GROMACS .gro file of C-alpha atoms in nm:
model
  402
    1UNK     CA    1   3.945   3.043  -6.826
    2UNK     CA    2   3.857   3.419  -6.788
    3UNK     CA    3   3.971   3.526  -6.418
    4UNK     CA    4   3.813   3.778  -6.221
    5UNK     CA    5   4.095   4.026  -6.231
    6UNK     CA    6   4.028   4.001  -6.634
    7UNK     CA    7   3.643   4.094  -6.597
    8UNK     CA    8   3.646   4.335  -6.330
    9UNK     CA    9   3.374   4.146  -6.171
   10UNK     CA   10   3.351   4.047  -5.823
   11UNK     CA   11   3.320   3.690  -5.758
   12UNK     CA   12   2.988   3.618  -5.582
   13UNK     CA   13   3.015   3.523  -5.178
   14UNK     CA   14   3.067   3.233  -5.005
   15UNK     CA   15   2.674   3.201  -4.827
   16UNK     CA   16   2.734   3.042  -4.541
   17UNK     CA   17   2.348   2.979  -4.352
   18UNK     CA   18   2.300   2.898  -3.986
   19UNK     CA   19   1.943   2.733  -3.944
   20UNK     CA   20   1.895   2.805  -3.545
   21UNK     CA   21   2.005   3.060  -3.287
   22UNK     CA   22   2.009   2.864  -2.987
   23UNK     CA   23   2.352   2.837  -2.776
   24UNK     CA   24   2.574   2.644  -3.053
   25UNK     CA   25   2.388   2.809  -3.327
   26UNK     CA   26   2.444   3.179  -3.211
   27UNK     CA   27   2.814   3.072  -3.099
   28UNK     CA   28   2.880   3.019  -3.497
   29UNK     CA   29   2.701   3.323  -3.648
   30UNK     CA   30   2.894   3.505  -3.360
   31UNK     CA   31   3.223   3.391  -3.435
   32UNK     CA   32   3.225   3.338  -3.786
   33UNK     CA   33   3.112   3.669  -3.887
   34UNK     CA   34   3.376   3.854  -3.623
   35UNK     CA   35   3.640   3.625  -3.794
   36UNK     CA   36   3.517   3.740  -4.135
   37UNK     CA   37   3.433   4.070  -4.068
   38UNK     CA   38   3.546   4.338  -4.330
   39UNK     CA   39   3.593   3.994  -4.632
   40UNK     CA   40   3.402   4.013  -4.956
   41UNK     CA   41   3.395   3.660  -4.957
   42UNK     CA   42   3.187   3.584  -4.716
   43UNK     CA   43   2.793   3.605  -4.611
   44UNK     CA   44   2.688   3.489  -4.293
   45UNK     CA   45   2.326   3.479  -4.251
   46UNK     CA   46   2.129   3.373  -3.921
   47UNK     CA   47   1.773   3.239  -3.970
   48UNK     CA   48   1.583   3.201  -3.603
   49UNK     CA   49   1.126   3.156  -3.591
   50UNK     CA   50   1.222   3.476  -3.329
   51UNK     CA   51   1.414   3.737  -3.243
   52UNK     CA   52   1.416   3.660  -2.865
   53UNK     CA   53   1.698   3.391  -2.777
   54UNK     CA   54   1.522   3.158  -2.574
   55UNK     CA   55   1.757   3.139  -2.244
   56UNK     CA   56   1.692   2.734  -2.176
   57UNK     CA   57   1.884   2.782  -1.879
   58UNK     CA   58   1.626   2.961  -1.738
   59UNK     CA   59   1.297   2.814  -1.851
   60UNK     CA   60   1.232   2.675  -1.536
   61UNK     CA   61   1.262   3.012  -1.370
   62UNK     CA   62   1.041   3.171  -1.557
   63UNK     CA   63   0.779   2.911  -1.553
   64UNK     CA   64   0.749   3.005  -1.183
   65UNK     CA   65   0.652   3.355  -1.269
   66UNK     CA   66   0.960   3.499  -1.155
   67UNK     CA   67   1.135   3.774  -1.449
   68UNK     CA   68   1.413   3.667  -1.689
   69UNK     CA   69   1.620   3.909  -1.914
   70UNK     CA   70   1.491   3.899  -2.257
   71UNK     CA   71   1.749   3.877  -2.512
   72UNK     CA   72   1.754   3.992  -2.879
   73UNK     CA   73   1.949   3.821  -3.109
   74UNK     CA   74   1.959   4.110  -3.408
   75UNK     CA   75   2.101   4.340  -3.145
   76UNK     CA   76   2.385   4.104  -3.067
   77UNK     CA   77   2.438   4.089  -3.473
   78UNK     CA   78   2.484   4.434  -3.498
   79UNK     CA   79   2.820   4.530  -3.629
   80UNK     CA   80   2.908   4.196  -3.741
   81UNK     CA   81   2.789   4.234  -4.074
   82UNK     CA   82   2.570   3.914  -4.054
   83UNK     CA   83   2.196   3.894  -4.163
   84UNK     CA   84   1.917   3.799  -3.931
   85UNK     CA   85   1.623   3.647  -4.123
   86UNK     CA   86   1.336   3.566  -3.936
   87UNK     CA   87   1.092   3.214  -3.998
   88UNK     CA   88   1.030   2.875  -3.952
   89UNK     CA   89   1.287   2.641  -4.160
   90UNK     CA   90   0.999   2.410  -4.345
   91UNK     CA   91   1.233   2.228  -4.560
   92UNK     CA   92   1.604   2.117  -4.644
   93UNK     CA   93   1.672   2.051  -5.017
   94UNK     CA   94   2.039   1.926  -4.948
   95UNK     CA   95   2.144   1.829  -5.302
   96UNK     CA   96   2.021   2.187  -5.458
   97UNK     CA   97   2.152   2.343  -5.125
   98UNK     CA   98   1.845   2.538  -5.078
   99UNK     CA   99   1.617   2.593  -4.770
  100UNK     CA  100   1.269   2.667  -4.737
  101UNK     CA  101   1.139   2.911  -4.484
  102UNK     CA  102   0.801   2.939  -4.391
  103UNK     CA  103   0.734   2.732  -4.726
  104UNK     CA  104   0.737   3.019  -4.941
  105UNK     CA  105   1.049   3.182  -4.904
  106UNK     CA  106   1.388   3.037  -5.048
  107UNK     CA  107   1.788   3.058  -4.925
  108UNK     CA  108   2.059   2.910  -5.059
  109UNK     CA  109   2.381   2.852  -4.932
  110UNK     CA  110   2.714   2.695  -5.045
  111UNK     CA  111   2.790   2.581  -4.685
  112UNK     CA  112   2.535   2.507  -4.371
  113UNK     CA  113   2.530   2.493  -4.002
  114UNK     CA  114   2.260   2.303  -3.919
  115UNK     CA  115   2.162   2.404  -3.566
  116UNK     CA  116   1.789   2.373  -3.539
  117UNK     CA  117   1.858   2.202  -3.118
  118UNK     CA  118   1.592   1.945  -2.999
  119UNK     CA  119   1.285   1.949  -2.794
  120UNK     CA  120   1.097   1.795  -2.558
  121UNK     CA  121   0.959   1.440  -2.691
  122UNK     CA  122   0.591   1.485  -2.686
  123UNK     CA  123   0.546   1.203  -2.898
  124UNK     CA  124   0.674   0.838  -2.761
  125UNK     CA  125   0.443   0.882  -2.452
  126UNK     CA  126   0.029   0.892  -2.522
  127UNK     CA  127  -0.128   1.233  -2.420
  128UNK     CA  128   0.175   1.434  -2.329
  129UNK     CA  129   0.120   1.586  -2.696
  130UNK     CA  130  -0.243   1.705  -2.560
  131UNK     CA  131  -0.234   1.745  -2.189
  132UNK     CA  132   0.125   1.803  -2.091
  133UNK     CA  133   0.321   2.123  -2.055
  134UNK     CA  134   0.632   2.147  -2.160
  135UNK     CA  135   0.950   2.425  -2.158
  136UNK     CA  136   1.092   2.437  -2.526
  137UNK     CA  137   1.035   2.821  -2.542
  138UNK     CA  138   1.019   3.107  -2.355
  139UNK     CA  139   0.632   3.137  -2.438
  140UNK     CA  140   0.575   2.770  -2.309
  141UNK     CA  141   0.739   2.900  -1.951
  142UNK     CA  142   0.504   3.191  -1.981
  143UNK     CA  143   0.161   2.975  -2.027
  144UNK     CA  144   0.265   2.732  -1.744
  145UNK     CA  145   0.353   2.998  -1.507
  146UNK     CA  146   0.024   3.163  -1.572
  147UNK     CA  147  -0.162   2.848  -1.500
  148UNK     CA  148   0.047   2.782  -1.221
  149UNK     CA  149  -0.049   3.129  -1.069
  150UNK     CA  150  -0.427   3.060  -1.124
  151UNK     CA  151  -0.397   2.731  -0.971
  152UNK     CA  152  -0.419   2.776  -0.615
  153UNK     CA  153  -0.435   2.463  -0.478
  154UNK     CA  154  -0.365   2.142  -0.619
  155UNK     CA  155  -0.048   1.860  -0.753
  156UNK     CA  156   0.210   1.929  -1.017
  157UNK     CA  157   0.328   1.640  -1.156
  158UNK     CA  158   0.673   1.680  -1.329
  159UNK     CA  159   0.743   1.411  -1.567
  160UNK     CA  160   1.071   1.284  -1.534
  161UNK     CA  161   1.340   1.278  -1.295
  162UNK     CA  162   1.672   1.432  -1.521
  163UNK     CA  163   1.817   1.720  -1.446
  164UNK     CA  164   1.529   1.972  -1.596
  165UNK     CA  165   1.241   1.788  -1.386
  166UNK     CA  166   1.476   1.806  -1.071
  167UNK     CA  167   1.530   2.213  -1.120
  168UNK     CA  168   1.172   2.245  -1.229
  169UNK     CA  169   1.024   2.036  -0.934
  170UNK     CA  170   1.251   2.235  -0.702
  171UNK     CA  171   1.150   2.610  -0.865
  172UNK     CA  172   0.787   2.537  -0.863
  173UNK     CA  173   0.813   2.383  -0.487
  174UNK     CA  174   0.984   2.654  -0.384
  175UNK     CA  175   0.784   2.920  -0.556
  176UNK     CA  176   0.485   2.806  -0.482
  177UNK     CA  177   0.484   2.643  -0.195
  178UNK     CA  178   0.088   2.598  -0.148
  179UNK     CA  179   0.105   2.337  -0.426
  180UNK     CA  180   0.186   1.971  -0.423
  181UNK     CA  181   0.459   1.892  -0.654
  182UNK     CA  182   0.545   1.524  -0.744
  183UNK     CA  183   0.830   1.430  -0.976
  184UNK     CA  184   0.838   1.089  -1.137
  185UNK     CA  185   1.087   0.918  -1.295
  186UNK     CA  186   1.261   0.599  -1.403
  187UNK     CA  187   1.621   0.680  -1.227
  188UNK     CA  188   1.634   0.834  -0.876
  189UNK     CA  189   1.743   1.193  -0.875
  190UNK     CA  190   2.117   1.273  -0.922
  191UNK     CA  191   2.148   0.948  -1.048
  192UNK     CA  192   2.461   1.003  -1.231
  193UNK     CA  193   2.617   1.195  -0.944
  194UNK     CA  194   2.899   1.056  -0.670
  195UNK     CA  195   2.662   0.947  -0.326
  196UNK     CA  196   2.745   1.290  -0.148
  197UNK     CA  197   2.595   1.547  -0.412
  198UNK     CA  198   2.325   1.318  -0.455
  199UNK     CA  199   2.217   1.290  -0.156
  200UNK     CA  200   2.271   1.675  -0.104
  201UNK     CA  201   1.998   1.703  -0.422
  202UNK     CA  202   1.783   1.435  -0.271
  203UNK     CA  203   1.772   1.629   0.078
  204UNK     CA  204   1.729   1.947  -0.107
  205UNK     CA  205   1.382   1.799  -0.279
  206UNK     CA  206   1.239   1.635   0.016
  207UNK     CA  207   1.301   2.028   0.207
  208UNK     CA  208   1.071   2.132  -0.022
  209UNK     CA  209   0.824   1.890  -0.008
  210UNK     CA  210   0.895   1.768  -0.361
  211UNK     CA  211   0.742   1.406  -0.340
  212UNK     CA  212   0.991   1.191  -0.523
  213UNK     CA  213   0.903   0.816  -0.719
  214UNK     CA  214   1.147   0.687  -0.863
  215UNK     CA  215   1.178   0.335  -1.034
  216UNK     CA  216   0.878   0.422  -1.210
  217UNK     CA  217   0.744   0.496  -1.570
  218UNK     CA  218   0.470   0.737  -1.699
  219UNK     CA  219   0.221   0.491  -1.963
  220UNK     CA  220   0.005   0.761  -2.049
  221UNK     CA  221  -0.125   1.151  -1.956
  222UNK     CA  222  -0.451   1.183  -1.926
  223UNK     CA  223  -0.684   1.532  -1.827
  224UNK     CA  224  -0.613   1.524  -1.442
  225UNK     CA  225  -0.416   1.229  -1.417
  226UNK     CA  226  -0.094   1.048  -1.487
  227UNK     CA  227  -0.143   0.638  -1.547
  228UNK     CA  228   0.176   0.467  -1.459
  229UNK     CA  229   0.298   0.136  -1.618
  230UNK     CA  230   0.085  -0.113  -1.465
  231UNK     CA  231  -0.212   0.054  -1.381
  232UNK     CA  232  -0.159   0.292  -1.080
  233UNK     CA  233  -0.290   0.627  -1.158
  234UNK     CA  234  -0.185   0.943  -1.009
  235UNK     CA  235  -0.366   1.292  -0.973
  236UNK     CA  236  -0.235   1.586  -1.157
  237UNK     CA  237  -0.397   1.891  -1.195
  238UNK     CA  238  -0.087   2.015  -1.423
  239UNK     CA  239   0.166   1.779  -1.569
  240UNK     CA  240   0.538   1.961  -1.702
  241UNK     CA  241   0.705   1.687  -1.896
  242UNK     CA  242   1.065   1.674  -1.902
  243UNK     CA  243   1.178   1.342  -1.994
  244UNK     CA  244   1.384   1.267  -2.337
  245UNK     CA  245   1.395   1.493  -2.622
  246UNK     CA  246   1.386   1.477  -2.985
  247UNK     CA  247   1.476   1.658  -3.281
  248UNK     CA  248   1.331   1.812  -3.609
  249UNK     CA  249   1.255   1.557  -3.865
  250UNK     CA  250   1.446   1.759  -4.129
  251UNK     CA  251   1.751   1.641  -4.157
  252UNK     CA  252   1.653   1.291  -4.200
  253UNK     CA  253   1.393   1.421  -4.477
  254UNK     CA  254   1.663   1.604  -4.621
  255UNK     CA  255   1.850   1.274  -4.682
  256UNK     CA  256   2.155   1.349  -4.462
  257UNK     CA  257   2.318   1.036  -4.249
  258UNK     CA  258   2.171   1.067  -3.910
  259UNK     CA  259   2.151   0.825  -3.569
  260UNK     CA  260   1.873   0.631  -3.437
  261UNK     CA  261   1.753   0.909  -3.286
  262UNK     CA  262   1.743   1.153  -3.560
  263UNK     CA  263   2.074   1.316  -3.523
  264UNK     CA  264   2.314   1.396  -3.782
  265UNK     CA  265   2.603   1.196  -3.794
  266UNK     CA  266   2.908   1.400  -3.839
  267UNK     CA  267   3.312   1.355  -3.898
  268UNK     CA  268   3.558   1.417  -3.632
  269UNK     CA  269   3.523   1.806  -3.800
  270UNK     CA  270   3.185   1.840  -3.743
  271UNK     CA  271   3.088   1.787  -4.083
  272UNK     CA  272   2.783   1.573  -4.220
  273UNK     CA  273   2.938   1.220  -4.327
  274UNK     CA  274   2.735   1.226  -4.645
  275UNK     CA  275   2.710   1.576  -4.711
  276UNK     CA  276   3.061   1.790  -4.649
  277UNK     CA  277   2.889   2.125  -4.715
  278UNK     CA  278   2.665   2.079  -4.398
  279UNK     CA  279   2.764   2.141  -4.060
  280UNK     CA  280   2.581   1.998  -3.731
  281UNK     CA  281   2.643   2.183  -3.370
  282UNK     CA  282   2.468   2.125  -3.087
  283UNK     CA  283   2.179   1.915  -3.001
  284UNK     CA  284   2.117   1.851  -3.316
  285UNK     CA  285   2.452   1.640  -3.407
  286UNK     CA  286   2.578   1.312  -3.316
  287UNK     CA  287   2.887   1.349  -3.229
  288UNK     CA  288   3.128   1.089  -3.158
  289UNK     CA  289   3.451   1.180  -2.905
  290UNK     CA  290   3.665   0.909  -2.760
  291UNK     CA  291   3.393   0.819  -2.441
  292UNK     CA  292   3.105   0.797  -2.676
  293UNK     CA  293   2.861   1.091  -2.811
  294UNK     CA  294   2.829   1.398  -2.694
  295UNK     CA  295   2.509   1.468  -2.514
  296UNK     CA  296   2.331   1.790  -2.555
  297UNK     CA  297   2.369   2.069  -2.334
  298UNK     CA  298   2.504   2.443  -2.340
  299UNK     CA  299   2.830   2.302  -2.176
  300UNK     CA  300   2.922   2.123  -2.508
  301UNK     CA  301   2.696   2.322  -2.727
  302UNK     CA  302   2.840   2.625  -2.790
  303UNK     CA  303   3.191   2.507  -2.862
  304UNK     CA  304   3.064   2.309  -3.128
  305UNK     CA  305   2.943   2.604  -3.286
  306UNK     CA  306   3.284   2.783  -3.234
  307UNK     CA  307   3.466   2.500  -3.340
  308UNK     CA  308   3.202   2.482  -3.704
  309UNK     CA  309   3.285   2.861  -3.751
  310UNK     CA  310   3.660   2.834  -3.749
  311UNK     CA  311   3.631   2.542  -3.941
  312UNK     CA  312   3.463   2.688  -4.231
  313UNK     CA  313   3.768   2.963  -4.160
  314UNK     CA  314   3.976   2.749  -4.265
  315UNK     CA  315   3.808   2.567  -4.523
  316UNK     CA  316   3.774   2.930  -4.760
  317UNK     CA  317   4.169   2.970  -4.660
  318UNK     CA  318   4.261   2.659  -4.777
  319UNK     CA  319   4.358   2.534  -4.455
  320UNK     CA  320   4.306   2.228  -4.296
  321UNK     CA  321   4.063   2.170  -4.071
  322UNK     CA  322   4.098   1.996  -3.754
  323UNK     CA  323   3.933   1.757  -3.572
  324UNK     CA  324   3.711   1.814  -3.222
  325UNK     CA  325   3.762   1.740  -2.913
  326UNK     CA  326   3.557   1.836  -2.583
  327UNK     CA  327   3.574   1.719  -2.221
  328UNK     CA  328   3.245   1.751  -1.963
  329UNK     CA  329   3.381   1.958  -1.650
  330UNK     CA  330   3.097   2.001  -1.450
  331UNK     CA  331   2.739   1.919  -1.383
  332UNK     CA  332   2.509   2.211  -1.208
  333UNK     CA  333   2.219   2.162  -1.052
  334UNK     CA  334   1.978   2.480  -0.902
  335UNK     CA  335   1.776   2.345  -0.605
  336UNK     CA  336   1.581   2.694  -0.610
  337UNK     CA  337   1.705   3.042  -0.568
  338UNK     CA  338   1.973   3.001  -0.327
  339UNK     CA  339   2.056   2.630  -0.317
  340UNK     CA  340   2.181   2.423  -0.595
  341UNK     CA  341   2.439   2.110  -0.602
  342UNK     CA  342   2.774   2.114  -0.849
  343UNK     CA  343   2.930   1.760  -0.949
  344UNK     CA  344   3.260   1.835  -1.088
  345UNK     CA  345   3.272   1.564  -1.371
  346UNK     CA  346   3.605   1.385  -1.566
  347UNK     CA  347   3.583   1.435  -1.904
  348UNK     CA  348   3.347   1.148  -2.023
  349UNK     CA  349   3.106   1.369  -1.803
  350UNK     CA  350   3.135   1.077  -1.492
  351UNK     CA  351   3.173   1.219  -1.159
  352UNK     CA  352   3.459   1.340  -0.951
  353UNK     CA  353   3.447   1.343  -0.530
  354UNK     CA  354   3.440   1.736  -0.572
  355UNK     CA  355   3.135   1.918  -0.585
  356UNK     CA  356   2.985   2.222  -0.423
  357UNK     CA  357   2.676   2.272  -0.240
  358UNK     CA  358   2.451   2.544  -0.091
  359UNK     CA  359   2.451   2.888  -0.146
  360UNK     CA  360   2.821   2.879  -0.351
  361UNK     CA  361   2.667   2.650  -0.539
  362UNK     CA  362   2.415   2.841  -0.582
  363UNK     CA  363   2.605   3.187  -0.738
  364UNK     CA  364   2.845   2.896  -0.905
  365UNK     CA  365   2.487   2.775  -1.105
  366UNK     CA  366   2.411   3.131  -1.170
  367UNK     CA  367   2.764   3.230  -1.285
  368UNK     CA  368   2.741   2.908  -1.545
  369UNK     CA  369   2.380   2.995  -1.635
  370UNK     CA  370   2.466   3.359  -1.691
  371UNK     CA  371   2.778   3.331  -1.906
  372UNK     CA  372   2.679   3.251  -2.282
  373UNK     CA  373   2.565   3.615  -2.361
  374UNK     CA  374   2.891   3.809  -2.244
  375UNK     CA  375   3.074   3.505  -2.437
  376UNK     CA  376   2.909   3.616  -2.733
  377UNK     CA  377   2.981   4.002  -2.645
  378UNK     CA  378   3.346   3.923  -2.637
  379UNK     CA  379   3.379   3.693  -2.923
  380UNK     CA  380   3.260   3.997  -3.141
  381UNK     CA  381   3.542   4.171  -3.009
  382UNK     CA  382   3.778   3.894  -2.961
  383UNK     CA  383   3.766   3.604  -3.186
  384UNK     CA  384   4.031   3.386  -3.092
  385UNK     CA  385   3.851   3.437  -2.716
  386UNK     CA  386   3.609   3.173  -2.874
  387UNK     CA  387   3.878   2.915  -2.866
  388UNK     CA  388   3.886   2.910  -2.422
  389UNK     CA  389   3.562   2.823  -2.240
  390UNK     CA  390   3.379   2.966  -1.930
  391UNK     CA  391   3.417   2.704  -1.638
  392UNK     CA  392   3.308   2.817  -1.286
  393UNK     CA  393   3.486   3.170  -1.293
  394UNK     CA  394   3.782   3.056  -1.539
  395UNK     CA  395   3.905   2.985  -1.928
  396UNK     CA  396   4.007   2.630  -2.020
  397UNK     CA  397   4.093   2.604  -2.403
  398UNK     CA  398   3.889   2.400  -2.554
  399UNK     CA  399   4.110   2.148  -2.763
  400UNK     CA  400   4.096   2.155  -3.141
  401UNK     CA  401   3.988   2.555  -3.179
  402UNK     CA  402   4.218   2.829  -3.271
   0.00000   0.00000   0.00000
């Protein structure tokens, strides 16, 4: 066999192509290209429909009209020597290791992190596709605050009662004070909380005048109205649905192993079961720890995407790569600008007596909401910074990352 060093010619890169720049997604372009900054070997590309990372922390702030920073994700590539590409992924070809963006464009890649997140399930429910707002972008916050604002008078019903409706019901309440805001739902609020914080949360809604029904489920969305099962209809002059999520279609089309759900099944590594060149981080992966799978949020998010970066590390070293392991630490809540609720959660993400409430709650929420973008500002700098995680003002190393 002819070797390199006999040609003179330089072996072609390792392409290594992150579909999705949401938290997990942007936590592996970020730490994979500072730990292969300055190697031949490697080329990290980032492919994202836009340039502005959508902050879903904050969607429900800005669908109140009030002003969020707007962050740009080819800024926070520069000087990592990874590629932004910009467009819709339209297709996975998984055998030829090819994707499709915008249908008439063409990467390939000898290893992917499939990141493309979830969003809100339009779908299961009748009318919520047509009639129903929803906050899976920045631009969705945008259009409902500006139909909020020309509103006036009137009832906001939020579909469901998780932790998104709950902040949403509370921000518009609060923000607009003049409207009638009604959150529905099959659990009460806070269900999964200990009976002090959720009764904290509870209080907090009914100060606003947030009209809470719980026990109850949404049978169809109609223009001006809400039909409950049974019968019982309910006026609604907007509806912001909130409840369940679902993700792209593509992986399953693609012909990776993935959950009921739609979710790509992967190893204790983080790797597809039926496809070992394909990553999956964040929402998009089903990912099985020792209380069950992992449910999406930033909390877990983004240390999947460390954890698939150094993985891949060590894969192209020759290393081997070790298995993940992640424990829930908190739950926060925002009640509003200056109120919010923290449950302080065991690992399997049930709930410990300790929580927070009020305004240190409050700057605790905003300290948890505001922390992914200097994370990725020091894991350019700091790598191995990747490996400890942001937890109400300290580092806790997240087990399995190096």
């Amino acid at each position: 066999m002819t070797t390199q060093r006999e040609t003179g010619t330089a072996a072609a890169p390792h392409r290594v192509l992150i579909l999705g720049a949401g938290y997990a997604g942007m936590a592996a372009a970020i730490q994979l290209a500072a730990r292969t900054k300055g190697r031949e070997d490697v080329q990290v590309t980032l492919v994202n429909p836009q340039e502005r990372f959508t902050e879903r922390l904050r969607l429900h702030i800005a669908a109140t009209g009030q002003q969020v920073a707007e962050m740009n994700i080819p800024e926070l590539l520069e000087g990592t020597g990874a590629r932004f590409v910009r467009g819709w992924v339209t297709a996975i070809e998984a055998d030829a290791k090819v994707v499709r963006i915008d249908d008439d464009r063409v990467l390939h890649y000898d290893t992917l992190v499939y990141g493309l997140g979830s969003v809100a399930d339009t779908v299961t429910v009748p009318g919520v596709e047509e009639h129903a707002y929803t906050l899976n972008s920045a631009h969705d916050a945008e259009v409902l605050a500006e139909r909020l604002a020309r509103l006036g008078r009137g009832t906001v019903v939020v579909g469901g009662s998780g932790l998104t409706g709950v902040e949403s019901a509370a921000e518009i309440a609060e923000r607009h004070p003049e409207l009638n805001v009604v959150l529905l739902g099959r659990q009460e609020p806070g269900a999964a909380m200990s009976p002090k914080p959720k009764a904290y949360l509870q209080s907090a809604l009914t100060r606003l005048g947030v009209q809470v029904r719980s026990g109850v489920e949404v049978a169809k969305v109609l223009p001006g109205s809400v039909e409950l099962a049974g019968g019982e209809s309910v006026v609604a002059d907007v509806v912001l649905w909130t409840s369940g999520t679902r993700v792209s279609p593509l992986a399953a089309a693609a012909g990776l192993t993935v959950d009921e759900r739609g979710r790509i099944v992967t190893d204790a590594t983080l790797r597809s079961v039926s496809h070992p060149d394909v990553y999956a981080v964040g929402d998009a992966a089903a990912i099985r720890q020792g209380y069950g799978v992992m449910h999406g949020t930033c909390q877990g998010g983004m240390p999947t995407g460390v954890h698939a970066a150094v993985s891949i590390v060590r894969a192209l070293d020759g290393k081997r790569t070790k298995p993940f392991r992640f424990g829930y630490y908190h739950t926060p809540v925002s009640l509003g600008r200056n109120d919010a609720v923290v449950q302080f959660t065991h690992p399997d993400d049930s709930p410990r007596r300790v929580h927070l409430t009020g305004r240190m709650a409050a700057r605790y929420k905003e300290a948890v909401t505001a922390s992914p973008w200097p994370t990725y500002g020091r894991m350019k700098k700091m790598p191995a910074s990747g490996a400890f995680w942001p937890r109400g003002g300290r580092f806790t190393r997240v087990r399995g990352v190096r």
